[in-house]
CSV table of C-alpha atoms in Angstrom, one decimal:
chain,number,residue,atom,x,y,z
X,1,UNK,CA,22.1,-12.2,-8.7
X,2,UNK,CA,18.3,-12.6,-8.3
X,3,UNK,CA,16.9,-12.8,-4.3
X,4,UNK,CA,13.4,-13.7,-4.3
X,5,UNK,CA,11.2,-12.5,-1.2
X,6,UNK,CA,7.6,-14.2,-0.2
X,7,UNK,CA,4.9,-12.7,2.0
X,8,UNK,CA,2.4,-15.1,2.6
X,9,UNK,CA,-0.8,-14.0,4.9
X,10,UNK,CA,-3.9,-14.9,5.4
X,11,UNK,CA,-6.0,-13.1,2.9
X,12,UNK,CA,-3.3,-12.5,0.2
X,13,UNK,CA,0.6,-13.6,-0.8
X,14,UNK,CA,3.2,-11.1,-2.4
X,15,UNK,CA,6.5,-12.1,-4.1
X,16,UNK,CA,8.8,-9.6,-4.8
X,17,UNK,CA,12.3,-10.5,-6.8
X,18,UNK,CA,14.9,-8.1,-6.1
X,19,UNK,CA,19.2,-7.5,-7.4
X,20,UNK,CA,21.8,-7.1,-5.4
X,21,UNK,CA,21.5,-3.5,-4.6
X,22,UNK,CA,18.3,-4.9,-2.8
X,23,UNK,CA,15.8,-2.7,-6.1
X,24,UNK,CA,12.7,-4.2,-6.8
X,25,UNK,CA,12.5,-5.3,-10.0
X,26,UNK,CA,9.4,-7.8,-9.9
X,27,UNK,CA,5.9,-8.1,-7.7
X,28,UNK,CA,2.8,-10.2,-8.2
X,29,UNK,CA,0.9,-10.8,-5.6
X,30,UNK,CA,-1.5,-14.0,-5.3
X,31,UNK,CA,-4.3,-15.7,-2.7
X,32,UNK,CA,-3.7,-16.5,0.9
X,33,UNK,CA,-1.0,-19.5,1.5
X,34,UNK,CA,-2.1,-20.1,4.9
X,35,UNK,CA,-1.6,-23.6,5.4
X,36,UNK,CA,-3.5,-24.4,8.0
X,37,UNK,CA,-6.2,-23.1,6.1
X,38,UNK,CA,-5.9,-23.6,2.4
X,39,UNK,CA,-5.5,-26.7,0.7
X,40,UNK,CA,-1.8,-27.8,0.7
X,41,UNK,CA,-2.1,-28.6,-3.2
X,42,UNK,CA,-3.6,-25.2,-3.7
X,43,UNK,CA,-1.2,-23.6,-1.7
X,44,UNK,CA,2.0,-24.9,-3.7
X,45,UNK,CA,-0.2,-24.1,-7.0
X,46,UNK,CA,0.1,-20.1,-5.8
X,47,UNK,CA,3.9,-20.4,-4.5
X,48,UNK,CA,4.5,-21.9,-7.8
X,49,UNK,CA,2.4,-18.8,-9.7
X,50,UNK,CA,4.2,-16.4,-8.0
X,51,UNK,CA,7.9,-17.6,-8.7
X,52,UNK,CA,7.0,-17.8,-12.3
X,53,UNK,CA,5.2,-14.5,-12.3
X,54,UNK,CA,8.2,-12.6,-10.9
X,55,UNK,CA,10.3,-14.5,-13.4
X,56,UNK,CA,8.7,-13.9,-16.0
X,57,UNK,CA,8.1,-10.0,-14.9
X,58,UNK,CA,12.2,-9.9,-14.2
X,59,UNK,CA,13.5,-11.4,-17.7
X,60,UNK,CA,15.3,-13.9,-15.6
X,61,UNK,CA,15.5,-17.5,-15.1
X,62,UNK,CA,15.6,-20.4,-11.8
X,63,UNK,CA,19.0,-20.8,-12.1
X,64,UNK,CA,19.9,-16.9,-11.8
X,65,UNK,CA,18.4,-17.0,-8.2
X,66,UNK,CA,21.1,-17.4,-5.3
X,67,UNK,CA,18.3,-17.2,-2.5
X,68,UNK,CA,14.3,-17.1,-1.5
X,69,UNK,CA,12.9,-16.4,1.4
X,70,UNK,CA,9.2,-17.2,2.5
X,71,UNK,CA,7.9,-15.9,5.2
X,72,UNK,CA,4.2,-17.6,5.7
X,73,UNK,CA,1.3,-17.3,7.8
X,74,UNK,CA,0.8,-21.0,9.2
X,75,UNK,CA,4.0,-22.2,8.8
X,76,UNK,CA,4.4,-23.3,13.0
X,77,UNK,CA,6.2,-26.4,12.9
X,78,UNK,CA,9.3,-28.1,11.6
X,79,UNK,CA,7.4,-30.3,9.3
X,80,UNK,CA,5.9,-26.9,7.7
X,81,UNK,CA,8.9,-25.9,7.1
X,82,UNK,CA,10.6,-28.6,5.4
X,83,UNK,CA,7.5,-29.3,3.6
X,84,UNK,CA,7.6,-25.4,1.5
X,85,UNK,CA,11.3,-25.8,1.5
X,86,UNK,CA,10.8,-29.1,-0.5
X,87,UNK,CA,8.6,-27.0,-3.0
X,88,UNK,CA,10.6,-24.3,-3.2
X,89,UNK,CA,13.6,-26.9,-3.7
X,90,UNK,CA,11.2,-28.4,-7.0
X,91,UNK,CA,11.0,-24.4,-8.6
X,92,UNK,CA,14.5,-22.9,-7.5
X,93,UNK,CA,17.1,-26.0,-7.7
X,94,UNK,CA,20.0,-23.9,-7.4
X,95,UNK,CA,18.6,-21.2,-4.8
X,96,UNK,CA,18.9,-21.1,-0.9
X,97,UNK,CA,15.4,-21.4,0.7
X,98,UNK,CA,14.4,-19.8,4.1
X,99,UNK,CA,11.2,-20.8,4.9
X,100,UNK,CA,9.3,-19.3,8.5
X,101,UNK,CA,6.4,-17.4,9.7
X,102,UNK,CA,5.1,-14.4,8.0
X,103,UNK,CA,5.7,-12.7,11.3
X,104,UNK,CA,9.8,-12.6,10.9
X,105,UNK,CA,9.2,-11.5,7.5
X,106,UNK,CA,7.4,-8.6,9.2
X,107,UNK,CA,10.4,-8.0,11.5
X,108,UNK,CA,12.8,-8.2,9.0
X,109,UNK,CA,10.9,-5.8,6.8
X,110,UNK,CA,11.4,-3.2,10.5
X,111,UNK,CA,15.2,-4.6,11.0
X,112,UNK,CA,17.1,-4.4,7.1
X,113,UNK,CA,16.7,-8.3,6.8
X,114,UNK,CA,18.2,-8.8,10.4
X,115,UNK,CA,17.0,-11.4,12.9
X,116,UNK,CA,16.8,-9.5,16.3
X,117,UNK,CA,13.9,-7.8,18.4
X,118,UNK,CA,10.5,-7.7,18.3
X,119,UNK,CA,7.3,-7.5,15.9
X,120,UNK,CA,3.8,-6.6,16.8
X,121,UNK,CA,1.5,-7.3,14.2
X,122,UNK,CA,-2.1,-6.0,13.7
X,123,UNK,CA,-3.7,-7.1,10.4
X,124,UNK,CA,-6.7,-9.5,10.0
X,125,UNK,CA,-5.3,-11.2,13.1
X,126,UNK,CA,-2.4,-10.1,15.3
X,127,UNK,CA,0.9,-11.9,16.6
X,128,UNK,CA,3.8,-10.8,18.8
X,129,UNK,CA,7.0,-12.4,17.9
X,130,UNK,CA,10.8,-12.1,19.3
X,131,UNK,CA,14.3,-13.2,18.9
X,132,UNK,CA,17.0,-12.4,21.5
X,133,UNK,CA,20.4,-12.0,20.7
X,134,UNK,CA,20.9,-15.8,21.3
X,135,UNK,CA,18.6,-16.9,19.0
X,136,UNK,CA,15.9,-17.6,21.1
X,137,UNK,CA,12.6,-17.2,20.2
X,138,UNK,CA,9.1,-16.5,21.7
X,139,UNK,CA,5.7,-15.5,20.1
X,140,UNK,CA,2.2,-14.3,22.1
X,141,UNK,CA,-1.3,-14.5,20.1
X,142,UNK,CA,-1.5,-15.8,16.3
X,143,UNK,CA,-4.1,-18.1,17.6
X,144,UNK,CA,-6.9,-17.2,15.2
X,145,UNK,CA,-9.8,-15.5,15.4
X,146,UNK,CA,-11.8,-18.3,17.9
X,147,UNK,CA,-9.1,-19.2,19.9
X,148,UNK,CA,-7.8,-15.8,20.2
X,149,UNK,CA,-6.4,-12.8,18.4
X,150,UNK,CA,-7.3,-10.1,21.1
X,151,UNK,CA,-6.3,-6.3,19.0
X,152,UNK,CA,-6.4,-8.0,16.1
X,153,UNK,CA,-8.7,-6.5,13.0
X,154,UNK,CA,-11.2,-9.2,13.2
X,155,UNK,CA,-10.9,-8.5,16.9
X,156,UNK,CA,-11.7,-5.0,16.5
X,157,UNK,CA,-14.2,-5.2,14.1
X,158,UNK,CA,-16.3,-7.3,16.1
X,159,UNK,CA,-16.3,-5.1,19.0
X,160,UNK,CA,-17.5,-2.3,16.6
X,161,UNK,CA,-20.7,-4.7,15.0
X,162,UNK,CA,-21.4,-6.0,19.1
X,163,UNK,CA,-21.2,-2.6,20.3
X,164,UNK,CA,-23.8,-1.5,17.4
X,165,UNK,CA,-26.0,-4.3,18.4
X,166,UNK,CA,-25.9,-3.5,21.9
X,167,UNK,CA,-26.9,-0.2,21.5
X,168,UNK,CA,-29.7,-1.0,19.2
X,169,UNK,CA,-31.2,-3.5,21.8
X,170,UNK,CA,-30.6,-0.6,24.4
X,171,UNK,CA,-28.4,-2.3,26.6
X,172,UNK,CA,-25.1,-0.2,25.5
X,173,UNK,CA,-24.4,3.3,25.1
X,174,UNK,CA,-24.8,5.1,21.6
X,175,UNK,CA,-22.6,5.3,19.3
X,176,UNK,CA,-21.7,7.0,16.0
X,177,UNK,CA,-20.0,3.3,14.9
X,178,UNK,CA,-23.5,2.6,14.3
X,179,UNK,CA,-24.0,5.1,11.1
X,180,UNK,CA,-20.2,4.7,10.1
X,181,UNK,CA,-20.6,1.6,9.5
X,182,UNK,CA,-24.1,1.3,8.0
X,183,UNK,CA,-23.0,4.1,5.5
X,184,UNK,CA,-19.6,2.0,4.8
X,185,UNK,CA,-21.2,-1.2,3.6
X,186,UNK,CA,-24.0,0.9,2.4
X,187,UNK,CA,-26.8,-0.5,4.4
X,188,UNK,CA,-29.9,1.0,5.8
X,189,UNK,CA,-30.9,-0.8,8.7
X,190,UNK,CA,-28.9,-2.7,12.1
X,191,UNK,CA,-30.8,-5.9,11.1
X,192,UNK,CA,-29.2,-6.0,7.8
X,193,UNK,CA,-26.0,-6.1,9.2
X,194,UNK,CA,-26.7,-10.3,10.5
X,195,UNK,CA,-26.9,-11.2,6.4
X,196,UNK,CA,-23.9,-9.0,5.8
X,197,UNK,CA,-21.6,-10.5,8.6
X,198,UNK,CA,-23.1,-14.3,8.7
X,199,UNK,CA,-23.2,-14.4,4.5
X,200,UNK,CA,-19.7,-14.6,4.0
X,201,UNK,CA,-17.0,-16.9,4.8
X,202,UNK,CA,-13.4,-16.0,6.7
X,203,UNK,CA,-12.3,-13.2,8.4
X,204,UNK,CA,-11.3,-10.6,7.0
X,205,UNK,CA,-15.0,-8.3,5.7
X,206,UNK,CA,-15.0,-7.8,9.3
X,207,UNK,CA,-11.3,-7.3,9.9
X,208,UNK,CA,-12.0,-4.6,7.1
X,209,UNK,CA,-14.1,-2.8,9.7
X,210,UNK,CA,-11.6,-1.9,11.8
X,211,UNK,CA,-10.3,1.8,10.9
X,212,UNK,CA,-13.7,2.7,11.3
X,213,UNK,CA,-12.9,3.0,15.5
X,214,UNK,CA,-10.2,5.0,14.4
X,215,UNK,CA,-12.8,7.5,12.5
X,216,UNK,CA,-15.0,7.8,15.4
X,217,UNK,CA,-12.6,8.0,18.0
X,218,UNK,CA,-11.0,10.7,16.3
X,219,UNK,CA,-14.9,12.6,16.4
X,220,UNK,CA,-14.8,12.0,20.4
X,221,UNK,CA,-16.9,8.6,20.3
X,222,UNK,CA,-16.5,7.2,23.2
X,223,UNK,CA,-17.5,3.9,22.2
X,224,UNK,CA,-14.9,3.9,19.7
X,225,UNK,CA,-12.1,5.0,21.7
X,226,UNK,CA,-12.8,2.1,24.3
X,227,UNK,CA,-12.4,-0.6,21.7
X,228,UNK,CA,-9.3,0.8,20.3
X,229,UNK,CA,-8.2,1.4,24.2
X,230,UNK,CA,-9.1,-2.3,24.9
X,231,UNK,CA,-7.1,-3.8,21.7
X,232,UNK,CA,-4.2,-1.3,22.6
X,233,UNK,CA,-3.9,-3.1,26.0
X,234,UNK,CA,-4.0,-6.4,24.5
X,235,UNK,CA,-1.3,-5.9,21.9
X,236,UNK,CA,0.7,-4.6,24.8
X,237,UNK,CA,0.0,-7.5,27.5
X,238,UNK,CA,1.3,-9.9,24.8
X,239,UNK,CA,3.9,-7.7,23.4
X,240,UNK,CA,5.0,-7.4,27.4
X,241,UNK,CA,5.1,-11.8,27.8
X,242,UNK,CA,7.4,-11.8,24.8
X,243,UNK,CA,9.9,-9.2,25.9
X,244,UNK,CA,10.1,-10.2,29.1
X,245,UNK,CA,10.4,-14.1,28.2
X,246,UNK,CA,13.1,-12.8,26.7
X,247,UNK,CA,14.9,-10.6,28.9
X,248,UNK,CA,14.8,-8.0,27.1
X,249,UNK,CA,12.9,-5.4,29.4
X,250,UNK,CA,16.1,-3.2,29.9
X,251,UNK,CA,17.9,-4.1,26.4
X,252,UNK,CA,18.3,-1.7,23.3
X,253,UNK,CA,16.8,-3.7,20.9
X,254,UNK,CA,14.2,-2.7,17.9
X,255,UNK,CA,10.5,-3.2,18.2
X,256,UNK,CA,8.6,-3.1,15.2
X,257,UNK,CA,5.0,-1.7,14.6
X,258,UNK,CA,3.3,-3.6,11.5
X,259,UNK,CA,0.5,-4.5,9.6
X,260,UNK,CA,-2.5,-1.7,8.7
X,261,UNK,CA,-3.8,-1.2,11.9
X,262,UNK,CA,-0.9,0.3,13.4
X,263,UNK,CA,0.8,1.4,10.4
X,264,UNK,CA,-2.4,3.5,9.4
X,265,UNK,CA,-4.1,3.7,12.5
X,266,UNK,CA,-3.2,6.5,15.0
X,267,UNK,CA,-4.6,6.9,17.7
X,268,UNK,CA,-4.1,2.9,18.1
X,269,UNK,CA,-0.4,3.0,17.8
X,270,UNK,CA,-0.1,5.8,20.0
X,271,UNK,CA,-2.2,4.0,22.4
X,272,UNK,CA,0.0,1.0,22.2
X,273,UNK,CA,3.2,2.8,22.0
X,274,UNK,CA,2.6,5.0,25.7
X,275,UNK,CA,2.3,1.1,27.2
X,276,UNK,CA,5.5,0.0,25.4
X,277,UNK,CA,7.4,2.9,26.3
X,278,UNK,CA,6.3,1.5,30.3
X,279,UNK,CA,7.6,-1.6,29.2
X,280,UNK,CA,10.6,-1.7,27.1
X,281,UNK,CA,12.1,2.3,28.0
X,282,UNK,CA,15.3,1.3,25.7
X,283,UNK,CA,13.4,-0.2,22.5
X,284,UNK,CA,13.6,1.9,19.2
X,285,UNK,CA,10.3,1.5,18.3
X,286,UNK,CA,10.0,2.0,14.1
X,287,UNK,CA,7.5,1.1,11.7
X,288,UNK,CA,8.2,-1.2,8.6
X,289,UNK,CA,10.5,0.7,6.3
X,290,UNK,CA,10.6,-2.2,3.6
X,291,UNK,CA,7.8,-4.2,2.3
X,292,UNK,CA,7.5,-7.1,4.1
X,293,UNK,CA,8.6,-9.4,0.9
X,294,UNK,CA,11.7,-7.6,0.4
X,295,UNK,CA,12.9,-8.1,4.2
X,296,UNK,CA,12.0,-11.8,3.6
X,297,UNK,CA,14.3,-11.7,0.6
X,298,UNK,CA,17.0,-9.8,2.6
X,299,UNK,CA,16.8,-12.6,5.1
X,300,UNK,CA,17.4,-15.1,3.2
X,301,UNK,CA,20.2,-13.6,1.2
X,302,UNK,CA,22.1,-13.0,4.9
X,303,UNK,CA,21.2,-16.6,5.9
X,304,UNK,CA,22.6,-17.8,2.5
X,305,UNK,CA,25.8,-16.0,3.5
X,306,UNK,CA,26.3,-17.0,6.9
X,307,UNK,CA,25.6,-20.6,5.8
X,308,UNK,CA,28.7,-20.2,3.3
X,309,UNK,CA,30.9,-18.9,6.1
């Protein structure tokens, strides 16, 4: 029995097939499948790459998978879902499809492939997403970076290239960001940094920025340390909607910590951790222990079997 799992963010899409026993036995990973933001066309070309990829990778074929699970950035809506489910319908005839957001992939990749608690997400963008016991669900942030991805990467790294520019036109304090980050993209000069930032398209060069406040911060920048301070709080406000729309302020139930900036970055997820401790006393806070593809595939294989029951 073949399970397939997808990851599908915003900058890039991972497919992992895995047996039984839950061992990987296939990975590729492709562009971004957002679909609000990528071509729906293109979108289904990647899926498709991947499927074959891991396939091909595995020695095995369509038929021999029971289940896939897809967890994708975009996917919001009913009428996303049936839409990828249709495609995945077209490569895997035989094969159960469970199609959602990239964000319960991440909490299934904190949870063994189960659907209960809570998942904060810090990568290129950031998203709070829950599930009571009932079922019900309730999300905070995933807005984008306009509308609002407060602790975000993108979030943080603009903080880091305002507060540079502030100092520079002597209207903020200084800060060591500003030589971090000039050595980093291996500039020489502040002004520089407007064709840098304003020459390429999306998100995520200044996303990459991000663990730079960590490096500073940790060198006693205070600069630094108030931008990680200031997305710490806004993970946790959001975090804080969600657990309470839920009712789950007093519960046991497990909170997960994902993407790279609070899976690498310290002194954020400590940060963020003292205000969830304030908030949720009885969560079991954990960090990802699976890739975020494989507890997509575990998901779907558990869906598959409940569905049969």
């Amino acid at each position: 029995m073949i399970t397939l799992g997808i990851d599908g963010g915003g900058t890039k899409t991972r497919c992992v097939a895995v047996n039984e026993e839950g061992e990987i036995l296939a990975t590729t990973t492709v562009g971004s499948t957002n679909i609000n933001a990528i071509a729906h066309g293109t979108v289904r070309e990647r899926l498709a790459e991947a499927v074959v990829t891991v396939l091909s990778q595995a020695s095995a074929e369509p038929e021999e998978v029971v289940a896939i699970g897809v967890g994708m950035s975009g996917v919001g809506r009913p009428t996303d879902v049936q839409l990828v489910r249709g495609w995945m319908a077209e490569m895997l005839p035989r094969a159960y499809a469970y199609v959602d957001n990239d964000a319960v992939a991440a909490l299934a990749s904190g949870t063994g492939g189960d659907l209960y608690g809570v998942v904060i997400i810090s990568g290129t963008g950031m998203i709070v997403f829950g599930v009571d016991a009932q079922g019900r669900r309730r999300r905070a942030g995933g807005w984008g970076a306009i509308l609002g991805d407060p602790g975000g990467g993108f979030s943080i790294g603009a903080a880091i290239l305002q507060s540079i520019t502030a100092a520079t036109d002597g209207c903020g304090p200084p800060t060591a960001l500003r030589d971090r980050v000039l050595a980093h993209l291996g500039l020489h000069e502040v002004q520089e940094l407007i064709a840098w930032t304003y020459g390429q398209s999306g998100w995520a060069h200044v996303a990459g920025l991000a663990h730079l406040a960590e490096a500073c911060a940790a060198e006693s920048d205070e600069v630094a340390f108030r931008i990680l301070a200031w997305a710490a709080d806004n993970l946790a406000q959001r975090a804080e909607a969600v657990i309470r729309g839920l009712g789950l302020e007093q519960a046991a139930f497990p909170l997960v910590l994902a993407g790279g900036n609070l899976t690498r970055g310290e002194l954020l997820r400590r940060l963020l951790t003292m205000r969830l401790e304030e908030v949720a006393p009885h969560a079991e806070i954990v960090t990802p222990y699976l890739d975020a593809a494989v507890g997509a595939a575990l998901l779907a294989l558990k869906m598959a079997w409940k569905e049969r029951e």
